Amino acid sequence: MVLRIFVNAVALWAAAGLVPGIELDGSFTGVFTVAIIFGLVNALIRPLVLLLSLPLILITLGLFTLVANAFMLMLTDLLSGALSVTGFPAAFLGALLISITSLFLSILLPGRR
């Protein structure tokens, strides 16, 4: 679980550095607090959102999942004080970058495969 939080923290930090419109508190505790909140949002709320949007996901051949991920990032912004996401385009690009970064880091790091 600590490894998953670390992966989320690095992915969020990368998104904040590369996507205009996403700002993250640069402190160690701020980044890891946002990573924990983001992990909880993805673990608790995202499955329900994906289930409710299943028809849209099927119609768009899975592309609507990116929209759901953007909303999870925006929800994390609302729940934490250390993350600021300005608008849906920034959230969409940030969620895409976070997904790609998390995928590559999960492949590179030992653990579940």
mmCIF file of C-alpha atoms in Angstrom:
data_model
loop_
_atom_site.group_PDB
_atom_site.id
_atom_site.type_symbol
_atom_site.label_atom_id
_atom_site.label_comp_id
_atom_site.label_asym_id
_atom_site.label_seq_id
_atom_site.Cartn_x
_atom_site.Cartn_y
_atom_site.Cartn_z
ATOM 1 C CA MET A 1 0.000 0.000 0.000
ATOM 2 C CA VAL A 2 2.887 2.373 0.745
ATOM 3 C CA LEU A 3 4.257 1.650 -2.718
ATOM 4 C CA ARG A 4 0.894 2.553 -4.308
ATOM 5 C CA ILE A 5 0.843 5.858 -2.380
ATOM 6 C CA PHE A 6 4.396 6.558 -3.557
ATOM 7 C CA VAL A 7 3.393 5.864 -7.188
ATOM 8 C CA ASN A 8 0.373 8.181 -6.841
ATOM 9 C CA ALA A 9 2.564 10.888 -5.290
ATOM 10 C CA VAL A 10 5.093 10.750 -8.127
ATOM 11 C CA ALA A 11 2.332 10.738 -10.751
ATOM 12 C CA LEU A 12 0.570 13.711 -9.140
ATOM 13 C CA TRP A 13 3.865 15.579 -8.845
ATOM 14 C CA ALA A 14 4.588 14.942 -12.545
ATOM 15 C CA ALA A 15 1.124 16.147 -13.548
ATOM 16 C CA ALA A 16 1.514 19.299 -11.471
ATOM 17 C CA GLY A 17 4.864 20.005 -13.087
ATOM 18 C CA LEU A 18 3.811 19.359 -16.681
ATOM 19 C CA VAL A 19 0.152 20.358 -16.977
ATOM 20 C CA PRO A 20 -0.719 24.053 -16.813
ATOM 21 C CA GLY A 21 -3.685 24.520 -14.511
ATOM 22 C CA ILE A 22 -2.634 21.914 -11.949
ATOM 23 C CA GLU A 23 -0.768 23.149 -8.898
ATOM 24 C CA LEU A 24 0.414 21.020 -6.009
ATOM 25 C CA ASP A 25 1.788 22.085 -2.651
ATOM 26 C CA GLY A 26 5.493 21.343 -2.987
ATOM 27 C CA SER A 27 5.932 20.113 0.579
ATOM 28 C CA PHE A 28 6.542 16.445 1.273
ATOM 29 C CA THR A 29 3.485 16.119 3.506
ATOM 30 C CA GLY A 30 1.270 18.025 1.050
ATOM 31 C CA VAL A 31 2.146 15.745 -1.861
ATOM 32 C CA PHE A 32 1.647 12.569 0.154
ATOM 33 C CA THR A 33 -1.601 13.839 1.694
ATOM 34 C CA VAL A 34 -2.974 14.491 -1.796
ATOM 35 C CA ALA A 35 -1.738 11.056 -2.904
ATOM 36 C CA ILE A 36 -3.589 9.396 -0.026
ATOM 37 C CA ILE A 37 -6.790 11.337 -0.739
ATOM 38 C CA PHE A 38 -6.480 10.543 -4.455
ATOM 39 C CA GLY A 39 -6.018 6.857 -3.639
ATOM 40 C CA LEU A 40 -9.079 6.846 -1.380
ATOM 41 C CA VAL A 41 -11.199 8.629 -3.994
ATOM 42 C CA ASN A 42 -10.105 6.100 -6.615
ATOM 43 C CA ALA A 43 -10.736 3.165 -4.287
ATOM 44 C CA LEU A 44 -14.103 4.245 -2.878
ATOM 45 C CA ILE A 45 -15.867 6.538 -5.357
ATOM 46 C CA ARG A 46 -14.417 5.655 -8.765
ATOM 47 C CA PRO A 47 -15.930 2.118 -8.913
ATOM 48 C CA LEU A 48 -19.414 3.539 -8.347
ATOM 49 C CA VAL A 49 -18.900 6.236 -10.990
ATOM 50 C CA LEU A 50 -17.636 3.656 -13.481
ATOM 51 C CA LEU A 51 -20.579 1.368 -12.764
ATOM 52 C CA LEU A 52 -23.097 4.166 -13.238
ATOM 53 C CA SER A 53 -21.403 5.319 -16.441
ATOM 54 C CA LEU A 54 -20.992 1.826 -17.872
ATOM 55 C CA PRO A 55 -23.304 2.486 -20.869
ATOM 56 C CA LEU A 56 -21.216 5.544 -21.833
ATOM 57 C CA ILE A 57 -18.016 3.584 -21.366
ATOM 58 C CA LEU A 58 -19.296 0.842 -23.658
ATOM 59 C CA ILE A 59 -20.540 3.282 -26.300
ATOM 60 C CA THR A 60 -17.223 5.165 -26.359
ATOM 61 C CA LEU A 61 -15.194 1.939 -26.237
ATOM 62 C CA GLY A 62 -13.662 2.879 -22.892
ATOM 63 C CA LEU A 63 -12.729 6.481 -23.649
ATOM 64 C CA PHE A 64 -15.276 7.812 -21.145
ATOM 65 C CA THR A 65 -13.070 6.288 -18.442
ATOM 66 C CA LEU A 66 -10.679 9.187 -19.043
ATOM 67 C CA VAL A 67 -13.507 11.615 -18.291
ATOM 68 C CA ALA A 68 -14.296 9.715 -15.074
ATOM 69 C CA ASN A 69 -10.610 9.900 -14.104
ATOM 70 C CA ALA A 70 -10.659 13.666 -14.693
ATOM 71 C CA PHE A 71 -13.661 13.989 -12.380
ATOM 72 C CA MET A 72 -11.831 11.948 -9.716
ATOM 73 C CA LEU A 73 -8.926 14.405 -9.947
ATOM 74 C CA MET A 74 -11.328 17.342 -9.624
ATOM 75 C CA LEU A 75 -12.960 15.671 -6.608
ATOM 76 C CA THR A 76 -9.524 15.243 -5.039
ATOM 77 C CA ASP A 77 -9.016 18.980 -5.572
ATOM 78 C CA LEU A 78 -12.221 19.681 -3.653
ATOM 79 C CA LEU A 79 -11.251 17.388 -0.784
ATOM 80 C CA SER A 80 -7.652 18.541 -0.325
ATOM 81 C CA GLY A 81 -6.150 21.926 0.262
ATOM 82 C CA ALA A 82 -2.804 21.103 -1.312
ATOM 83 C CA LEU A 83 -4.056 20.473 -4.872
ATOM 84 C CA SER A 84 -5.523 23.020 -7.262
ATOM 85 C CA VAL A 85 -7.035 21.988 -10.610
ATOM 86 C CA THR A 86 -8.222 24.830 -12.838
ATOM 87 C CA GLY A 87 -10.893 23.638 -15.229
ATOM 88 C CA PHE A 88 -11.820 20.402 -16.937
ATOM 89 C CA PRO A 89 -9.151 20.490 -19.692
ATOM 90 C CA ALA A 90 -6.394 20.611 -17.075
ATOM 91 C CA ALA A 91 -8.079 17.817 -15.116
ATOM 92 C CA PHE A 92 -8.415 15.704 -18.266
ATOM 93 C CA LEU A 93 -4.762 16.139 -19.261
ATOM 94 C CA GLY A 94 -3.653 15.631 -15.668
ATOM 95 C CA ALA A 95 -5.679 12.440 -15.294
ATOM 96 C CA LEU A 96 -4.254 11.138 -18.567
ATOM 97 C CA LEU A 97 -0.697 11.896 -17.450
ATOM 98 C CA ILE A 98 -1.309 10.404 -13.995
ATOM 99 C CA SER A 99 -2.683 7.214 -15.575
ATOM 100 C CA ILE A 100 0.303 6.853 -17.900
ATOM 101 C CA THR A 101 2.839 7.641 -15.167
ATOM 102 C CA SER A 102 1.187 5.233 -12.723
ATOM 103 C CA LEU A 103 1.144 2.492 -15.356
ATOM 104 C CA PHE A 104 4.868 2.838 -16.115
ATOM 105 C CA LEU A 105 5.864 3.087 -12.461
ATOM 106 C CA SER A 106 3.730 0.071 -11.565
ATOM 107 C CA ILE A 107 5.472 -1.931 -14.291
ATOM 108 C CA LEU A 108 8.935 -0.862 -13.149
ATOM 109 C CA LEU A 109 8.455 -1.318 -9.411
ATOM 110 C CA PRO A 110 8.292 -4.755 -7.813
ATOM 111 C CA GLY A 111 5.014 -5.975 -6.394
ATOM 112 C CA ARG A 112 1.705 -7.013 -7.917
ATOM 113 C CA ARG A 113 1.802 -7.785 -11.604
#
